[in-house]
Short mmCIF file of C-alpha atoms and ligand atoms in Angstrom, two decimals:
data_model
loop_
_atom_site.label_atom_id
_atom_site.label_comp_id
_atom_site.label_asym_id
_atom_site.label_seq_id
_atom_site.Cartn_x
_atom_site.Cartn_y
_atom_site.Cartn_z
CA MET A 1 76.91 78.62 28.18
CA ASP A 2 79.06 75.41 28.17
CA LEU A 3 81.29 74.82 31.11
CA LYS A 4 84.78 74.88 29.08
CA GLN A 5 84.15 79.06 28.82
CA ARG A 6 82.86 80.04 32.19
CA ILE A 7 86.93 79.19 33.02
CA ASN A 8 88.90 82.60 33.37
CA THR A 9 92.54 81.14 31.87
CA GLU A 10 94.45 84.21 33.22
CA ARG A 11 93.46 82.47 37.00
CA LEU A 12 94.23 78.95 36.20
CA PRO A 13 96.00 77.04 39.30
CA CYS A 14 99.26 76.19 38.17
CA HIS A 15 99.13 73.17 40.17
CA VAL A 16 96.19 70.41 40.77
CA ALA A 17 96.00 66.98 42.12
CA ILE A 18 94.12 64.90 42.37
CA ILE A 19 93.00 62.08 44.26
CA MET A 20 91.58 59.40 41.73
CA ASP A 21 88.50 56.72 44.62
CA GLY A 22 85.45 54.62 44.01
CA ASN A 23 86.79 52.16 41.59
CA GLY A 24 86.07 49.90 43.27
CA ARG A 25 82.72 50.59 44.51
CA TRP A 26 81.91 51.92 40.86
CA ALA A 27 82.77 48.50 39.69
CA GLU A 28 80.63 46.98 42.80
CA GLN A 29 77.77 48.87 41.90
CA GLN A 30 78.38 47.23 38.63
CA GLY A 31 78.00 43.90 40.17
CA LYS A 32 81.89 43.36 39.13
CA GLU A 33 84.93 42.84 40.49
CA ARG A 34 87.12 45.92 41.67
CA ILE A 35 90.15 45.94 38.80
CA PHE A 36 86.93 46.24 36.55
CA GLY A 37 86.86 49.85 38.26
CA HIS A 38 90.34 50.52 38.07
CA GLU A 39 90.33 49.62 33.75
CA SER A 40 87.64 52.20 33.57
CA GLY A 41 89.72 54.44 35.64
CA VAL A 42 92.12 54.66 33.31
CA GLU A 43 89.88 56.40 30.88
CA SER A 44 88.93 58.24 33.28
CA VAL A 45 92.56 59.31 33.83
CA ARG A 46 93.05 60.23 29.49
CA ASP A 47 89.82 62.28 29.84
CA THR A 48 91.22 63.76 33.34
CA VAL A 49 94.46 64.44 31.36
CA LYS A 50 92.71 66.36 28.29
CA ALA A 51 91.13 68.55 29.72
CA ALA A 52 94.01 69.79 31.76
CA ALA A 53 95.97 70.49 29.16
CA GLU A 54 93.28 71.87 26.80
CA ILE A 55 93.04 75.13 29.19
CA GLY A 56 96.90 74.95 29.65
CA ILE A 57 97.15 73.42 33.81
CA SER A 58 100.54 73.31 34.20
CA TYR A 59 101.48 70.81 36.38
CA LEU A 60 98.96 67.79 37.67
CA THR A 61 99.66 65.19 40.25
CA LEU A 62 97.64 62.21 40.38
CA PHE A 63 97.78 59.92 43.43
CA ALA A 64 97.38 56.12 42.05
CA PHE A 65 98.94 53.56 43.95
CA SER A 66 100.03 54.84 47.88
CA THR A 67 102.40 52.87 49.81
CA GLU A 68 99.45 51.40 51.51
CA ASN A 69 97.64 49.85 48.37
CA TRP A 70 100.73 46.96 49.00
CA CYS A 71 98.20 45.48 51.33
CA ARG A 72 95.51 44.93 49.28
CA PRO A 73 94.71 41.26 48.23
CA GLN A 74 97.88 40.45 45.94
CA LYS A 75 95.58 39.55 42.68
CA GLU A 76 93.91 42.61 43.32
CA VAL A 77 97.89 44.64 43.95
CA ASP A 78 99.06 42.31 40.14
CA THR A 79 97.24 43.16 37.78
CA LEU A 80 97.42 46.88 39.12
CA MET A 81 100.57 46.94 38.06
CA GLY A 82 99.78 45.78 34.71
CA LEU A 83 96.92 48.17 34.22
CA LEU A 84 99.86 50.98 35.54
CA THR A 85 102.40 49.57 32.65
CA LYS A 86 99.99 49.02 29.89
CA ALA A 87 98.65 52.16 30.50
CA ILE A 88 102.54 53.61 29.80
CA ASP A 89 102.94 51.56 27.22
CA ASN A 90 99.66 52.75 25.69
CA GLU A 91 99.01 55.97 26.37
CA THR A 92 103.47 57.83 26.54
CA LEU A 93 103.49 58.02 22.54
CA ASP A 94 100.02 59.76 22.37
CA LEU A 95 101.30 62.07 25.77
CA HIS A 96 104.47 62.62 23.59
CA LYS A 97 103.11 64.11 20.36
CA ASN A 98 100.58 66.38 22.36
CA ASN A 99 103.34 68.15 24.78
CA VAL A 100 102.83 66.24 27.48
CA ARG A 101 105.61 65.92 30.19
CA LEU A 102 105.61 63.08 32.44
CA GLN A 103 106.76 62.29 35.70
CA ALA A 104 106.28 60.30 38.98
CA ILE A 105 107.03 60.78 42.50
CA GLY A 106 106.77 57.80 45.28
CA ASP A 107 109.45 54.78 46.29
CA ILE A 108 109.80 53.96 41.81
CA ASP A 109 112.16 51.03 42.75
CA SER A 110 109.58 49.14 44.18
CA LEU A 111 107.70 48.73 41.67
CA PRO A 112 107.51 46.06 39.53
CA PHE A 113 110.98 45.54 37.44
CA SER A 114 108.56 45.52 33.79
CA CYS A 115 106.00 49.28 35.17
CA SER A 116 109.84 50.73 36.99
CA LYS A 117 111.46 50.26 33.11
CA GLN A 118 108.33 50.93 30.92
CA LEU A 119 108.10 54.13 33.52
CA ARG A 120 111.44 55.20 33.70
CA GLU A 121 111.39 55.00 29.07
CA ALA A 122 108.26 57.28 29.16
CA ILE A 123 109.48 59.98 31.08
CA GLU A 124 113.80 59.86 29.30
CA LEU A 125 111.35 60.00 26.48
CA THR A 126 108.64 63.24 27.41
CA SER A 127 111.78 64.59 29.88
CA GLY A 128 112.04 68.25 27.26
CA ASN A 129 107.69 68.62 26.06
CA THR A 130 107.64 71.87 27.81
CA GLY A 131 102.84 71.10 28.07
CA LEU A 132 101.25 70.08 30.86
CA THR A 133 103.32 68.27 33.65
CA VAL A 134 101.55 65.05 33.87
CA ASN A 135 102.97 63.24 37.36
CA VAL A 136 102.07 60.41 38.49
CA ALA A 137 102.10 59.29 42.83
CA LEU A 138 103.48 55.68 42.58
CA SER A 139 103.84 53.41 45.51
CA TYR A 140 103.56 57.40 47.57
CA SER A 141 102.66 58.10 51.12
CA ALA A 142 103.55 61.84 51.98
CA ARG A 143 105.08 60.67 55.58
CA TRP A 144 107.43 57.60 54.00
CA GLU A 145 108.30 61.35 51.32
CA ILE A 146 108.81 63.74 55.33
CA THR A 147 111.14 61.08 56.78
CA LYS A 148 113.12 60.79 53.95
CA ALA A 149 113.75 64.18 53.44
CA ALA A 150 114.32 64.23 57.27
CA ARG A 151 116.62 60.76 56.66
CA LYS A 152 117.73 63.01 53.76
CA ILE A 153 118.57 65.81 55.85
CA ALA A 154 119.91 64.30 58.82
CA ARG A 155 122.52 62.94 56.46
CA LYS A 156 123.84 65.76 55.61
CA VAL A 157 124.44 67.44 59.54
CA ALA A 158 125.94 64.21 60.31
CA GLU A 159 128.40 64.10 57.86
CA LYS A 160 128.48 68.41 58.65
CA ARG A 161 127.83 69.50 55.18
CA ILE A 162 125.26 72.00 56.84
CA ASP A 163 124.46 73.26 60.46
CA PRO A 164 121.28 71.78 62.10
CA GLU A 165 120.66 76.02 62.21
CA ASP A 166 120.89 74.84 58.83
CA VAL A 167 117.68 73.68 58.09
CA ASP A 168 115.02 75.47 57.00
CA GLN A 169 111.43 74.93 54.77
CA GLU A 170 113.73 75.57 51.34
CA LEU A 171 115.84 72.45 52.86
CA MET A 172 112.40 71.10 53.50
CA ASN A 173 111.34 71.57 50.22
CA GLU A 174 113.88 70.36 47.94
CA ALA A 175 114.78 67.66 50.03
CA MET A 176 111.42 66.54 49.43
CA GLU A 177 109.83 64.43 46.17
CA THR A 178 108.20 67.51 44.31
CA ALA A 179 111.41 70.05 45.09
CA ARG A 180 110.69 70.39 40.98
CA LEU A 181 107.02 71.51 41.00
CA PRO A 182 105.11 74.15 43.03
CA ASP A 183 102.94 73.40 46.19
CA PRO A 184 99.59 72.79 44.31
CA ASP A 185 96.95 75.19 44.48
CA LEU A 186 93.59 72.38 44.02
CA LEU A 187 93.36 69.18 45.24
CA ILE A 188 90.21 67.57 43.92
CA ARG A 189 89.27 64.31 45.60
CA THR A 190 86.38 61.55 44.04
CA SER A 191 84.16 59.46 45.78
CA GLY A 192 82.77 62.16 47.83
CA GLU A 193 85.54 60.44 50.84
CA LEU A 194 86.26 63.85 53.25
CA ARG A 195 90.09 63.01 54.15
CA ILE A 196 93.60 63.19 52.79
CA SER A 197 94.87 59.76 53.33
CA ASN A 198 98.94 60.31 53.55
CA PHE A 199 98.85 62.48 50.20
CA LEU A 200 101.15 65.71 50.09
CA LEU A 201 100.63 66.58 53.48
CA TRP A 202 104.13 68.83 53.84
CA GLN A 203 102.95 70.53 50.36
CA LEU A 204 98.48 71.22 50.31
CA ALA A 205 99.09 73.70 53.26
CA TYR A 206 97.47 76.11 51.67
CA THR A 207 96.14 74.62 48.91
CA GLU A 208 91.91 75.05 48.33
CA LEU A 209 90.54 71.35 48.58
CA TYR A 210 87.80 70.24 47.13
CA PHE A 211 85.85 66.95 46.98
CA THR A 212 83.02 65.34 44.59
CA PRO A 213 80.49 62.55 45.20
CA VAL A 214 81.48 61.67 41.20
CA LEU A 215 83.25 57.88 41.59
CA TRP A 216 86.43 57.46 40.11
CA PRO A 217 85.32 55.86 36.92
CA ASP A 218 82.69 58.33 36.08
CA PHE A 219 84.58 61.15 36.25
CA ARG A 220 85.24 63.29 32.88
CA LYS A 221 86.19 66.08 31.82
CA LYS A 222 82.84 68.74 31.80
CA HIS A 223 83.77 67.29 36.17
CA PHE A 224 87.27 68.52 35.99
CA TYR A 225 86.02 72.10 34.45
CA GLN A 226 82.88 72.39 38.13
CA ALA A 227 86.06 71.70 40.14
CA ILE A 228 88.17 74.71 38.42
CA ILE A 229 85.13 77.35 38.50
CA ASP A 230 84.42 76.84 41.99
CA TYR A 231 88.62 76.69 42.79
CA GLN A 232 88.18 80.24 40.57
CA ARG A 233 85.20 81.40 42.61
CA ARG A 234 87.81 81.39 45.91
CA GLU A 235 89.76 83.89 47.87
CA ARG A 236 92.91 82.75 48.15
CA ARG A 237 94.49 84.19 51.90
CA PHE A 238 97.65 81.87 52.53
CA GLY A 239 97.66 82.94 56.29
CA LYS A 240 96.88 86.84 55.35
CA VAL A 241 94.87 89.54 55.31
CA GLU A 242 94.42 90.80 52.09
CA CYS A 243 93.14 88.44 49.02
CA HIS A 244 94.73 86.85 46.97
CA ALA A 245 93.53 86.97 43.16
CA ASP A 246 92.03 83.58 42.43
CA GLU A 247 88.77 85.53 42.71
CA VAL A 248 86.62 84.98 39.52
CA LYS A 249 83.77 87.57 38.39
CA GLN A 250 81.99 85.07 36.37
CA ALA A 251 79.41 86.94 33.58
C1 LIG B 301 91.26 54.44 44.02
O1 LIG B 301 90.07 53.63 43.48
C2 LIG B 301 92.23 54.30 43.23
C3 LIG B 301 93.60 53.86 43.23
C4 LIG B 301 93.77 52.45 43.94
C5 LIG B 301 94.64 53.28 41.39
C6 LIG B 301 94.32 54.47 40.79
C7 LIG B 301 94.53 53.09 39.43
C8 LIG B 301 94.14 53.64 38.30
C9 LIG B 301 93.29 54.68 37.75
C10 LIG B 301 94.99 53.28 36.91
C11 LIG B 301 95.10 54.36 35.73
C12 LIG B 301 96.24 55.31 37.03
C13 LIG B 301 97.20 55.80 35.23
C14 LIG B 301 98.03 57.04 35.73
C15 LIG B 301 97.25 55.46 34.50
P1 LIG B 301 89.16 52.38 45.63
O2 LIG B 301 90.07 51.34 44.24
O3 LIG B 301 90.59 52.79 45.72
O4 LIG B 301 87.72 51.65 45.18
P2 LIG B 301 87.44 51.84 46.75
O5 LIG B 301 87.66 53.13 47.49
O6 LIG B 301 86.04 52.31 46.08
O7 LIG B 301 87.31 50.33 46.93
#
């Protein structure tokens, strides 16, 4: 039976987040410049978005550029920004035709103007779509996000709009970049690294983690489906005793 058919569409993770890692190593293995890996990684993004849409995933969050990535050599940063701008430009109409809604989290204002402009236009164009939501994390880090949320709440307290006692998890959730998204059910990280790397630290509290040695430019639909099948074999307890219904019996 092919992998896609083994997926129980009744028990899909609602939100899948991905740390797309290994572009540089993939390129180096082939004796090429790192940027060649990033270029090839765009094809993996395309395949993964298609895979997620085909099986009916609601939210897909992709870690495309971290706050820390600004410290990479200027040439790599510039090329990555150019690549992102080009990818948004090339893919937006196709995403729109396929009812995909594009969103972003992170410090979008810190991106080069051409990139943030393209991104805002694509978000606006696709805002009414009702299929898969692709959420791109750009100039994002979880500690940046949590600090910003704390600042936002502290300001409200200082202005006496809320009492310190009112600060609860719901208020924290609302202050996060991901306020309008459910927490990820599944996190995939490619390239064999076993780290979270400052990604969605608040939101990953009960997320199932899936690590694969596959380098991001090699990641294709079949790898995405493998991750979903693995997730569906797990029993989620959310710290409780009873089991939540994500376990699937395979024929
Ligand atoms: C990590 O590999 C990857 C990135 C920092 C960039 C990911 C960006 C893309 C795939 C471009 C397209 C994205 C979208 C959303 C269109 P790495 O450079 O850290 O690899 P390494 O760990 O092997 O050095």
